[in-house]
Amino acid sequence: MSEPTTTDRLALRARELDAGDELTRLRERFVLDGPDDLDGRDDLDGVDGVGGTVYLDGNSLGALPVTVADRVDDVVRRQWGRLRIRSWEESGWWTAPERIGDRIARLVGAAAGQIVVGDSTSVNIFKALVAAVRMARGADGDARDEIVVDATTFPTDGYIAESAARMTGCSLRPVEPGEVPGALGARTAAVLLNHVDYRSGRLHDLPGLTAAVHAAGAVVVWDLCHSAGALPVGLDAHGVDLAVGCTYKYLNGGPGSPAYLYVRRDLQDRFDSPLPGWNSHVEPFGMRSAYEAAPGAVRGRVGTPDILSMLALDAALDVWDGVGIDAVRAKSLALTDFFLQCVEAYADPGRVTCVTPRRPEERGSQIALRCPDAGDVMKHLIGRGVVGDFRHPDVLRFGFTPLYTGFTDAWRAARVLGEVLDEVAGQSRGEARA
Amino acid sequence: MSEPTTTDRLALRARELDAGDELTRLRERFVLDGPDDLDGRDDLDGVDGVGGTVYLDGNSLGALPVTVADRVDDVVRRQWGRLRIRSWEESGWWTAPERIGDRIARLVGAAAGQIVVGDSTSVNIFKALVAAVRMARGADGDARDEIVVDATTFPTDGYIAESAARMTGCSLRPVEPGEVPGALGARTAAVLLNHVDYRSGRLHDLPGLTAAVHAAGAVVVWDLCHSAGALPVGLDAHGVDLAVGCTYKYLNGGPGSPAYLYVRRDLQDRFDSPLPGWNSHVEPFGMRSAYEAAPGAVRGRVGTPDILSMLALDAALDVWDGVGIDAVRAKSLALTDFFLQCVEAYADPGRVTCVTPRRPEERGSQIALRCPDAGDVMKHLIGRGVVGDFRHPDVLRFGFTPLYTGFTDAWRAARVLGEVLDEVAGQSRGEARA
């Protein structure tokens, strides 16, 4: 009898890990590809249950929860089609932004009454950042005139921060997150940071940075797009001021589903929105010409909420029933650890560099690998049924959603990656010789 | 043989008008109540084909077009559920805001390439108004520092205008639309006006007011919420600068469906958005830290578009295939004329006052009636299957959507209104005596 190969050993290990995973049962809450969706793309063998797409792009667009389609159909056909205007009350449309906000609250460590859902992440960053500057100035009367922004941020945060700075008479100062504490001072009004970096997958020190911002008398806004639903955030526990996040990544709300805004309870009275739409009025149907902000999280609302997308998100959040975020985090770290272990086994040394920190406390739920020809490599991977994404100029991103990604998925992705890296390198060499 | 009663004559006239209406065939493009949805609410007789709800609240939430539910189901199950991230390209998600904008363009008299769909009306008003102030200042270098806003506007326009003024160093001046020309001057930067007043249904003089604003060197923003889809707007023909509108009223896009923003082609290069999200970047996937606005209407985009709601709207716009807005306008005026004629026949003189101008050129597609106990009257009407809405403090609104509202609907609504007005007046007198 021959020795097991590396592939065999890791494949068996993946099966063991899947067998011991208490979250495996959650996979059935999602629509994932069965063998009939293979389109002949899977040429692997030797491991039972391998097949279909390995979807590692849930950090861009989460997979479809099984409950969503029927729920949306009911919203369209019955709530809109039959009840029509009555649904604003009878189907709970009007209060959906707060109600669904409370469901998200549990996942990011916030008590109820502090989150509203609506608008895009970009629009919410604008609300939060302008309001943060106003709070910071109101608090101590200082002429605080600087917004500090994560220099490595997802671009929209930077663009919106620039606009917020321009419209509040601030200057914008991009700073690497690790150097933020040293950059804070009496001029700092607000600081916009990402909990997890969209490209590298690095997890920033939310408690420590929040404390540093507070020590400088400034107000912090956290962007949770790449952390909410993947790891514990602890907004209340760490005294975060304001936070925003999207709902279409680890929260699986669907393409472009509405974002959310967190305003800490004791700051809500001072939340002075640059977008004071009628939905945030204390008496929206009073049709009063003078604006008077509603109390509470409702103050973060603007215009008429987008009901179809919002109620799709509501249905999508059902997948979290009975799921604790700590268990999700534990599995996430185990998955990304195991994936890296497999990548090291299957990829030629030096062919890829891991951009994501190896230390668990510095890692979100994605692995970013840098390599030459990354765009081509990702095309080949997708052609082979392993779906991650490419981020300009040279990064392969693989997102691990613990609710529906298993260890065998991680194994298969790494093994296919190893093969693709060889192929693409071979092609490049071939082209160079031609 | 006895003389026909008033009721008979008007009922017969309604039938004649319906028989001669070329748009009647469009009714089948919508989900409307059949007799099985009556819930015993219809106690009228004598006229064939009368039954179900008379839905006169399409100026708040348009009825469901029949194509929407299946289309949304496909978006959820196949595009999101199966194709997932690939749909951003393969299902045309990424370009949907412009593509659907071009479909709306035809209905508001705009050539393609000037409208994008996304965000709420409130958010779009903010973009448009801030951009308008910047344009006005850029154009002639003057220190223009005043925003003029319709004093009778839907509240959110006023609230947002106040914020736009505050953030651009302007003062806000509320002016009755008819008095706008006299209020314009060298200080005027931007003017925000409603094409049709949400409460009274009054149609304002878009060509004349636009010309007056231009003569003062200022920039005009029109809110088309209550006109688009009900009457010709002629954005290009009248040289409108910027316009916004919702899509859930006469465009039937569904609850909270995304709004749209029109920026006239020759102004697009000067459209300097206060919400420069990554979706309006010239190279959104370049992930560049410096913002550079895209050319064209795309510049009005902000964050990730809300795909479910946007594609529901896309499906809803199919009802306009082969429909000209002039025919819609002709029927709208005929419907509202006939409704008023019936109200005069059935309501006690002096019991209601028509707030909507009688002259066709000053009327949108709704009739607003003022009466005591308007809130109670509307409750009773809805209980009897005639759905309009109540606007604080004393206005009954009846919206007429020519695509699915017939003359018999108008007749029935007026007849039930006459009865309800008697009942509610009787109750009030009874209470006064008690």
JSON list of N, CA and C in Angstrom, two decimals, chain B residues 43 47 71 80 84 101 125 138 142 153 184 187 209 218 273 276 300 316 339 378 390 397 420:
[
{"chain": "B", "resi": 43, "resn": "ASP", "atom": "N", "xyz": [-71.46, 47.67, -2.84]},
{"chain": "B", "resi": 43, "resn": "ASP", "atom": "CA", "xyz": [-72.89, 47.54, -2.73]},
{"chain": "B", "resi": 43, "resn": "ASP", "atom": "C", "xyz": [-73.59, 48.34, -3.83]},
{"chain": "B", "resi": 47, "resn": "VAL", "atom": "N", "xyz": [-74.79, 49.13, -12.92]},
{"chain": "B", "resi": 47, "resn": "VAL", "atom": "CA", "xyz": [-73.82, 49.36, -13.99]},
{"chain": "B", "resi": 47, "resn": "VAL", "atom": "C", "xyz": [-72.97, 48.11, -14.15]},
{"chain": "B", "resi": 71, "resn": "ARG", "atom": "N", "xyz": [-40.43, 38.62, -13.44]},
{"chain": "B", "resi": 71, "resn": "ARG", "atom": "CA", "xyz": [-39.11, 39.18, -13.73]},
{"chain": "B", "resi": 71, "resn": "ARG", "atom": "C", "xyz": [-38.27, 39.24, -12.45]},
{"chain": "B", "resi": 80, "resn": "TRP", "atom": "N", "xyz": [-29.25, 36.24, -9.35]},
{"chain": "B", "resi": 80, "resn": "TRP", "atom": "CA", "xyz": [-28.52, 36.26, -8.09]},
{"chain": "B", "resi": 80, "resn": "TRP", "atom": "C", "xyz": [-28.17, 34.84, -7.65]},
{"chain": "B", "resi": 84, "resn": "ARG", "atom": "N", "xyz": [-24.87, 34.64, -9.64]},
{"chain": "B", "resi": 84, "resn": "ARG", "atom": "CA", "xyz": [-24.22, 35.41, -8.57]},
{"chain": "B", "resi": 84, "resn": "ARG", "atom": "C", "xyz": [-23.40, 36.56, -9.15]},
{"chain": "B", "resi": 101, "resn": "GLY", "atom": "N", "xyz": [-32.54, 54.51, -17.06]},
{"chain": "B", "resi": 101, "resn": "GLY", "atom": "CA", "xyz": [-32.68, 55.96, -17.20]},
{"chain": "B", "resi": 101, "resn": "GLY", "atom": "C", "xyz": [-33.10, 56.36, -18.61]},
{"chain": "B", "resi": 125, "resn": "ILE", "atom": "N", "xyz": [-32.30, 65.08, -4.90]},
{"chain": "B", "resi": 125, "resn": "ILE", "atom": "CA", "xyz": [-32.50, 66.52, -4.77]},
{"chain": "B", "resi": 125, "resn": "ILE", "atom": "C", "xyz": [-31.23, 67.16, -4.20]},
{"chain": "B", "resi": 138, "resn": "GLY", "atom": "N", "xyz": [-20.00, 78.85, -10.80]},
{"chain": "B", "resi": 138, "resn": "GLY", "atom": "CA", "xyz": [-18.92, 78.66, -11.77]},
{"chain": "B", "resi": 138, "resn": "GLY", "atom": "C", "xyz": [-19.18, 79.42, -13.05]},
{"chain": "B", "resi": 142, "resn": "ASP", "atom": "N", "xyz": [-20.03, 85.08, -10.06]},
{"chain": "B", "resi": 142, "resn": "ASP", "atom": "CA", "xyz": [-20.73, 85.87, -9.04]},
{"chain": "B", "resi": 142, "resn": "ASP", "atom": "C", "xyz": [-20.78, 85.14, -7.72]},
{"chain": "B", "resi": 153, "resn": "THR", "atom": "N", "xyz": [-43.91, 73.33, -1.31]},
{"chain": "B", "resi": 153, "resn": "THR", "atom": "CA", "xyz": [-43.33, 72.06, -1.75]},
{"chain": "B", "resi": 153, "resn": "THR", "atom": "C", "xyz": [-43.64, 70.89, -0.83]},
{"chain": "B", "resi": 184, "resn": "LEU", "atom": "N", "xyz": [-36.40, 86.42, -8.30]},
{"chain": "B", "resi": 184, "resn": "LEU", "atom": "CA", "xyz": [-35.08, 86.06, -8.82]},
{"chain": "B", "resi": 184, "resn": "LEU", "atom": "C", "xyz": [-34.19, 87.28, -8.97]},
{"chain": "B", "resi": 187, "resn": "ARG", "atom": "N", "xyz": [-28.46, 87.45, -6.83]},
{"chain": "B", "resi": 187, "resn": "ARG", "atom": "CA", "xyz": [-28.03, 86.57, -5.74]},
{"chain": "B", "resi": 187, "resn": "ARG", "atom": "C", "xyz": [-28.50, 85.14, -5.93]},
{"chain": "B", "resi": 209, "resn": "LEU", "atom": "N", "xyz": [-41.22, 79.24, -16.12]},
{"chain": "B", "resi": 209, "resn": "LEU", "atom": "CA", "xyz": [-40.39, 79.40, -14.93]},
{"chain": "B", "resi": 209, "resn": "LEU", "atom": "C", "xyz": [-38.93, 79.06, -15.24]},
{"chain": "B", "resi": 218, "resn": "ALA", "atom": "N", "xyz": [-29.49, 81.91, -13.14]},
{"chain": "B", "resi": 218, "resn": "ALA", "atom": "CA", "xyz": [-29.48, 80.85, -12.13]},
{"chain": "B", "resi": 218, "resn": "ALA", "atom": "C", "xyz": [-29.77, 79.50, -12.77]},
{"chain": "B", "resi": 273, "resn": "SER", "atom": "N", "xyz": [-20.74, 66.67, -8.19]},
{"chain": "B", "resi": 273, "resn": "SER", "atom": "CA", "xyz": [-21.64, 66.03, -7.21]},
{"chain": "B", "resi": 273, "resn": "SER", "atom": "C", "xyz": [-21.11, 66.12, -5.79]},
{"chain": "B", "resi": 276, "resn": "PRO", "atom": "N", "xyz": [-19.81, 61.96, -4.53]},
{"chain": "B", "resi": 276, "resn": "PRO", "atom": "CA", "xyz": [-18.99, 61.33, -5.57]},
{"chain": "B", "resi": 276, "resn": "PRO", "atom": "C", "xyz": [-18.56, 59.91, -5.19]},
{"chain": "B", "resi": 300, "resn": "GLY", "atom": "N", "xyz": [-23.89, 61.08, -12.11]},
{"chain": "B", "resi": 300, "resn": "GLY", "atom": "CA", "xyz": [-24.92, 61.21, -11.06]},
{"chain": "B", "resi": 300, "resn": "GLY", "atom": "C", "xyz": [-25.04, 59.99, -10.17]},
{"chain": "B", "resi": 316, "resn": "ALA", "atom": "N", "xyz": [-41.45, 47.05, -14.86]},
{"chain": "B", "resi": 316, "resn": "ALA", "atom": "CA", "xyz": [-42.66, 47.88, -14.77]},
{"chain": "B", "resi": 316, "resn": "ALA", "atom": "C", "xyz": [-42.76, 48.84, -15.95]},
{"chain": "B", "resi": 339, "resn": "PHE", "atom": "N", "xyz": [-64.55, 63.28, -13.47]},
{"chain": "B", "resi": 339, "resn": "PHE", "atom": "CA", "xyz": [-64.67, 63.05, -12.02]},
{"chain": "B", "resi": 339, "resn": "PHE", "atom": "C", "xyz": [-65.26, 64.29, -11.34]},
{"chain": "B", "resi": 378, "resn": "MET", "atom": "N", "xyz": [-62.02, 59.90, 4.18]},
{"chain": "B", "resi": 378, "resn": "MET", "atom": "CA", "xyz": [-61.16, 58.97, 3.44]},
{"chain": "B", "resi": 378, "resn": "MET", "atom": "C", "xyz": [-61.22, 57.57, 4.03]},
{"chain": "B", "resi": 390, "resn": "PHE", "atom": "N", "xyz": [-55.43, 60.81, 2.18]},
{"chain": "B", "resi": 390, "resn": "PHE", "atom": "CA", "xyz": [-55.71, 62.00, 2.98]},
{"chain": "B", "resi": 390, "resn": "PHE", "atom": "C", "xyz": [-54.40, 62.72, 3.21]},
{"chain": "B", "resi": 397, "resn": "ARG", "atom": "N", "xyz": [-57.16, 63.36, -1.59]},
{"chain": "B", "resi": 397, "resn": "ARG", "atom": "CA", "xyz": [-56.48, 63.31, -2.89]},
{"chain": "B", "resi": 397, "resn": "ARG", "atom": "C", "xyz": [-56.97, 62.10, -3.69]},
{"chain": "B", "resi": 420, "resn": "VAL", "atom": "N", "xyz": [-70.70, 58.91, 1.09]},
{"chain": "B", "resi": 420, "resn": "VAL", "atom": "CA", "xyz": [-69.88, 58.98, 2.30]},
{"chain": "B", "resi": 420, "resn": "VAL", "atom": "C", "xyz": [-69.93, 60.38, 2.91]}
]
